[in-house]
Amino acid sequence: MIAKYFKRRRSLATGLAFTGVGVASFFFSPLFQLLIDGYGWRGALQILSAMMLNLCVCAALLRPITLTEDLPAAPGALPDNGAKRTACWGKVTSAFDLTLFLHRGFMVYSFAMTLMTTGFFVPYIHLVPHGKNLGLSDYEAAFLMSVSAITETVARLFSGWVADIQLIRKIHMLFLWGVLTGVSLLLIPSGNSYSSLIGLSLLYGFCSGGLAPLFFSTLPEIVGIGRILNATGLFLMIMSIGGLLGPPLSGFLEDVTGSYTVSFMTAGSFILAGSLTLFFLP
């Protein structure tokens, strides 16, 4: 929706929308720990579910708009072989824009972001347990995610603003933020005290915050705004493979090694690999 509503300041608008993630991360990590202490994990999840249902109200307030790029092509503009396709397959292909799977730029970009998301979500899941393993209390460990949310929120706005003033291309910014995020993950195991972990959490929050808005604001430049809705859906479907594999892999490595050191280093390596994959974009 943001991509369709905004063009000149699309990255800043995306960054502003994503600041909600940072604000929520700051408050929810200690709040969730408080809910678990008071109501148990089942009760905490029920309360969180009630909060999430408010998204239905937010979605009801978003009014769809139609752009020139969304209008169907005239019948005369269809290719000659269009009539030969079966009606059913033609409808499926048109509805989901499956031709995006033949779009080289889209597939390379999706693969790169899948590698990045394999490591991207690991700190959100395992930074708190990592802190507990080092002897921090429950609330001290939860505060690690809260402080990272502070710099994450600032970086989302900063990244969106810099992208919109066009000092450098968005894809180059995405590469730079990806490298910085990967390096910040590699450094997390070096923290062995509460203060050093706070500093590394702030660093990771800033780097990952700058990276997140560019995931989606760069996509319209690759596929065009007219295909952005279907492209976003397929992009998220492919990218979610990394989000699905990353945290379990991180947990498995912790089970094998007895610490999260290898987990964070592997996560950082995935993000760096995704950044390097961007070089294969046409």
PDB file of C-alpha atoms in Angstrom, residues 19 58 74-75 109 130 136 142 179 183 191 210 218 226 233 238 271:
ATOM      1  CA  THR A  19       9.154   2.772  13.059  1.00  0.00           C
ATOM      2  CA  CYS A  58      -6.150  -0.539  10.768  1.00  0.00           C
ATOM      3  CA  ALA A  74      -6.209  -3.256 -24.399  1.00  0.00           C
ATOM      4  CA  PRO A  75      -7.253  -6.505 -26.134  1.00  0.00           C
ATOM      5  CA  TYR A 109      16.524 -10.030  -5.520  1.00  0.00           C
ATOM      6  CA  HIS A 130      22.010 -15.560  24.741  1.00  0.00           C
ATOM      7  CA  LEU A 136      21.818 -11.867  32.924  1.00  0.00           C
ATOM      8  CA  ALA A 142      14.775  -8.618  27.704  1.00  0.00           C
ATOM      9  CA  VAL A 179      27.214  -5.660   5.065  1.00  0.00           C
ATOM     10  CA  VAL A 183      29.281  -7.552  10.576  1.00  0.00           C
ATOM     11  CA  GLY A 191      30.222  -9.266  24.133  1.00  0.00           C
ATOM     12  CA  GLY A 210      18.574   0.882   8.180  1.00  0.00           C
ATOM     13  CA  THR A 218      13.650  -1.140  -3.587  1.00  0.00           C
ATOM     14  CA  GLY A 226       2.198  -1.737 -11.739  1.00  0.00           C
ATOM     15  CA  GLY A 233       3.115 -11.251  -2.157  1.00  0.00           C
ATOM     16  CA  ILE A 238       9.933 -16.689  -1.097  1.00  0.00           C
ATOM     17  CA  ILE A 271      23.341 -11.738   5.623  1.00  0.00           C
TER      18      ILE A 271
END
